[in-house]
Amino acid sequence: MPSVKDLGKRLKSVTSTSKITKAMKMVAASKLKKAETDMAKARPFAASVQSLMMPHIGVKEEDETPSTVLALAISSDKGLCGGVNSKMAKEVKLGMEAYVGKGVESPEVLMLGSKGRDAMTRTHSKFFKTTYDEAYGGKVTFSLASFLAEQMLASSADSYVIYYNKFKSVINFDVTALAFKGPEVLGGSGVMDEYEFEGEKEEILADLYQFNLAVSIYSCILENVTSEQASRMTAMDSASTNASEMIEKLQVQYNRLRQAKITTELTEIVAGAESV
Amino acid sequence: MSTWRHVGMTYLKYADLCATHVTNCLKEPRKSKALSSTAMHVRVTAWEGGKKGKPEIVEKVAATG
C-alpha cells in the first residue's frame, strides 16, 4: 500500500507529464497546419508530372518481376508519433522479403530518418545500402529531394520503390509503395510518340525521368511529414486523456488515504484524551 | 549536346544551379527568403553487409550564389 507521500509524488509526476503531452499536442497541431499547407502546394505539382510519366514508367501487376530493386523508405528522426515509423518499417521488411521470395537478387534500401533505420537495424540491416538522418532540422526542400533522387539513380536498378505514409486525414494515413520501372523503359519504341521533341528525345526523356523521381520524392517526404505531425498530435491527445484519467484516479486514492490518516490520528487523539 | 550535359552534370544539378542563379537575381528581402528554401543538411551513412560505415555530412548552405 503506497503512503500519502508516495501518492503525492506520483500525482505530481503524472500532472507534469500531462502538461508536457498537452504542450506537445499544441506544438504538433501548429506544425501539422504548416505541413498540410506545404503538402497541398506540392501535391498538384507532383500529380501533373506523374500523370505524364506514370503510364510509361509505373509498375503494373502483370509486369515481370524486376531483377534488381532499390527502395527509398521515408521515416522520421523523432519519435512519440504513434505507429507511423514502425508501420513503415514493417511494410519495408515485408516488401523486401517478398522481393527476395520472388527471386530478386539482394534488394537494397535507402532509409531516410533515424527512426526507420533503428526499427530495421536489428533484423534487416543486410538490406541497407545507405541511411540518411538529420535531414529534418530545417525546411524540407527540393534540394534534399534532388539529392536523394541522384543517390537513387547512382545505383542502377530495374525498379525503384518509394515507401512513405500517405496522408488521408488527421486520423488516417497508410504506408504506400510508389514503384517505378528503371529509366531504360523510356528507350523503348512507341513511348511518348504523340509528342514532338525539341532536341534529342532520349535525353529529354532521361531528364524527365530524373525530374519525375525528384518531384515524387519531394511530395512523398511532405506527405510523410504531415502524417507524422498528425500522428503525433493524435498520440499526444491520447496521452493527455490517459494522464487526466490517471490523475483523477490517483486524486481519489490520495484523498481517501489522506482522510483515513486524519481519521486515524483523530481517533488516536480522542482515545488518548479519554484515557487521561 | 548541351554544355552542362557535356561536362557530366545531371539534369537535377543543372536545374538546381539555374534556380540558385535566378534566386540570386532577386532583391532583398525576397532573396534571403527564397535562398532559405534551397538549403539542406543530411548525414549520410553507407552500409556494407549489414555493417554501418563512417557517417558523412552533406550540406548545401542557403547562400550558394
JSON list of C-alpha atoms in Angstrom, two decimals, chain A residues 71-79 81 84-86 88-89 92 109-121 128 130-137 140 144 147-148 163-165 217 220-221 224-225 228 232, chain B residues 41-45 47 52:
[
{"chain": "A", "resi": 71, "resn": "ALA", "atom": "CA", "xyz": [13.79, 1.18, -52.35]},
{"chain": "A", "resi": 72, "resn": "LEU", "atom": "CA", "xyz": [13.74, 4.55, -50.62]},
{"chain": "A", "resi": 73, "resn": "ALA", "atom": "CA", "xyz": [11.95, 4.33, -47.29]},
{"chain": "A", "resi": 74, "resn": "ILE", "atom": "CA", "xyz": [10.86, 7.62, -45.74]},
{"chain": "A", "resi": 75, "resn": "SER", "atom": "CA", "xyz": [10.59, 7.78, -41.95]},
{"chain": "A", "resi": 76, "resn": "SER", "atom": "CA", "xyz": [11.23, 10.50, -39.38]},
{"chain": "A", "resi": 77, "resn": "ASP", "atom": "CA", "xyz": [14.04, 11.47, -37.00]},
{"chain": "A", "resi": 78, "resn": "LYS", "atom": "CA", "xyz": [11.81, 12.00, -33.96]},
{"chain": "A", "resi": 79, "resn": "GLY", "atom": "CA", "xyz": [9.64, 9.56, -32.04]},
{"chain": "A", "resi": 81, "resn": "CYS", "atom": "CA", "xyz": [4.37, 9.91, -33.07]},
{"chain": "A", "resi": 84, "resn": "VAL", "atom": "CA", "xyz": [3.92, 5.96, -38.24]},
{"chain": "A", "resi": 85, "resn": "ASN", "atom": "CA", "xyz": [7.55, 4.77, -38.29]},
{"chain": "A", "resi": 86, "resn": "SER", "atom": "CA", "xyz": [7.02, 1.24, -37.04]},
{"chain": "A", "resi": 88, "resn": "MET", "atom": "CA", "xyz": [6.51, 1.89, -42.37]},
{"chain": "A", "resi": 89, "resn": "ALA", "atom": "CA", "xyz": [9.45, -0.27, -41.20]},
{"chain": "A", "resi": 92, "resn": "VAL", "atom": "CA", "xyz": [9.51, -2.28, -45.89]},
{"chain": "A", "resi": 109, "resn": "VAL", "atom": "CA", "xyz": [17.07, 0.03, -49.12]},
{"chain": "A", "resi": 110, "resn": "LEU", "atom": "CA", "xyz": [17.95, 3.70, -48.77]},
{"chain": "A", "resi": 111, "resn": "MET", "atom": "CA", "xyz": [16.48, 4.80, -45.45]},
{"chain": "A", "resi": 112, "resn": "LEU", "atom": "CA", "xyz": [15.63, 8.42, -44.69]},
{"chain": "A", "resi": 113, "resn": "GLY", "atom": "CA", "xyz": [15.14, 9.11, -40.97]},
{"chain": "A", "resi": 114, "resn": "SER", "atom": "CA", "xyz": [16.77, 7.56, -37.93]},
{"chain": "A", "resi": 115, "resn": "LYS", "atom": "CA", "xyz": [13.57, 6.01, -36.53]},
{"chain": "A", "resi": 116, "resn": "GLY", "atom": "CA", "xyz": [13.02, 3.77, -39.54]},
{"chain": "A", "resi": 117, "resn": "ARG", "atom": "CA", "xyz": [16.70, 2.85, -39.51]},
{"chain": "A", "resi": 118, "resn": "ASP", "atom": "CA", "xyz": [16.59, 1.89, -35.82]},
{"chain": "A", "resi": 119, "resn": "ALA", "atom": "CA", "xyz": [13.45, -0.21, -36.36]},
{"chain": "A", "resi": 120, "resn": "MET", "atom": "CA", "xyz": [15.16, -2.26, -39.08]},
{"chain": "A", "resi": 121, "resn": "THR", "atom": "CA", "xyz": [18.78, -2.40, -37.89]},
{"chain": "A", "resi": 128, "resn": "PHE", "atom": "CA", "xyz": [20.58, -1.24, -46.09]},
{"chain": "A", "resi": 130, "resn": "THR", "atom": "CA", "xyz": [22.69, 3.97, -47.27]},
{"chain": "A", "resi": 131, "resn": "THR", "atom": "CA", "xyz": [20.87, 5.67, -44.40]},
{"chain": "A", "resi": 132, "resn": "TYR", "atom": "CA", "xyz": [20.18, 9.38, -44.09]},
{"chain": "A", "resi": 133, "resn": "ASP", "atom": "CA", "xyz": [19.37, 11.27, -40.92]},
{"chain": "A", "resi": 134, "resn": "GLU", "atom": "CA", "xyz": [19.37, 14.84, -39.52]},
{"chain": "A", "resi": 135, "resn": "ALA", "atom": "CA", "xyz": [17.53, 15.85, -42.69]},
{"chain": "A", "resi": 136, "resn": "TYR", "atom": "CA", "xyz": [14.53, 17.34, -40.90]},
{"chain": "A", "resi": 137, "resn": "GLY", "atom": "CA", "xyz": [16.42, 20.05, -38.97]},
{"chain": "A", "resi": 140, "resn": "VAL", "atom": "CA", "xyz": [12.04, 20.09, -46.41]},
{"chain": "A", "resi": 144, "resn": "LEU", "atom": "CA", "xyz": [17.02, 17.41, -50.48]},
{"chain": "A", "resi": 147, "resn": "PHE", "atom": "CA", "xyz": [19.96, 14.82, -53.68]},
{"chain": "A", "resi": 148, "resn": "LEU", "atom": "CA", "xyz": [18.02, 11.67, -52.76]},
{"chain": "A", "resi": 163, "resn": "TYR", "atom": "CA", "xyz": [7.78, 3.74, -49.22]},
{"chain": "A", "resi": 164, "resn": "TYR", "atom": "CA", "xyz": [6.04, 6.56, -47.36]},
{"chain": "A", "resi": 165, "resn": "ASN", "atom": "CA", "xyz": [2.98, 7.35, -45.24]},
{"chain": "A", "resi": 217, "resn": "ILE", "atom": "CA", "xyz": [10.35, 12.07, -53.55]},
{"chain": "A", "resi": 220, "resn": "CYS", "atom": "CA", "xyz": [6.33, 11.79, -50.57]},
{"chain": "A", "resi": 221, "resn": "ILE", "atom": "CA", "xyz": [8.55, 13.43, -47.92]},
{"chain": "A", "resi": 224, "resn": "ASN", "atom": "CA", "xyz": [5.21, 11.66, -44.59]},
{"chain": "A", "resi": 225, "resn": "VAL", "atom": "CA", "xyz": [5.98, 14.79, -42.55]},
{"chain": "A", "resi": 228, "resn": "GLU", "atom": "CA", "xyz": [3.99, 12.23, -38.71]},
{"chain": "A", "resi": 232, "resn": "ARG", "atom": "CA", "xyz": [1.98, 12.87, -33.07]},
{"chain": "B", "resi": 41, "resn": "HIS", "atom": "CA", "xyz": [21.66, 19.26, -44.42]},
{"chain": "B", "resi": 42, "resn": "VAL", "atom": "CA", "xyz": [21.82, 15.49, -44.19]},
{"chain": "B", "resi": 43, "resn": "ARG", "atom": "CA", "xyz": [24.06, 12.90, -42.51]},
{"chain": "B", "resi": 44, "resn": "VAL", "atom": "CA", "xyz": [24.80, 10.08, -44.92]},
{"chain": "B", "resi": 45, "resn": "THR", "atom": "CA", "xyz": [25.92, 6.65, -43.68]},
{"chain": "B", "resi": 47, "resn": "TRP", "atom": "CA", "xyz": [26.25, 0.29, -45.08]},
{"chain": "B", "resi": 52, "resn": "LYS", "atom": "CA", "xyz": [27.40, 0.65, -40.57]}
]
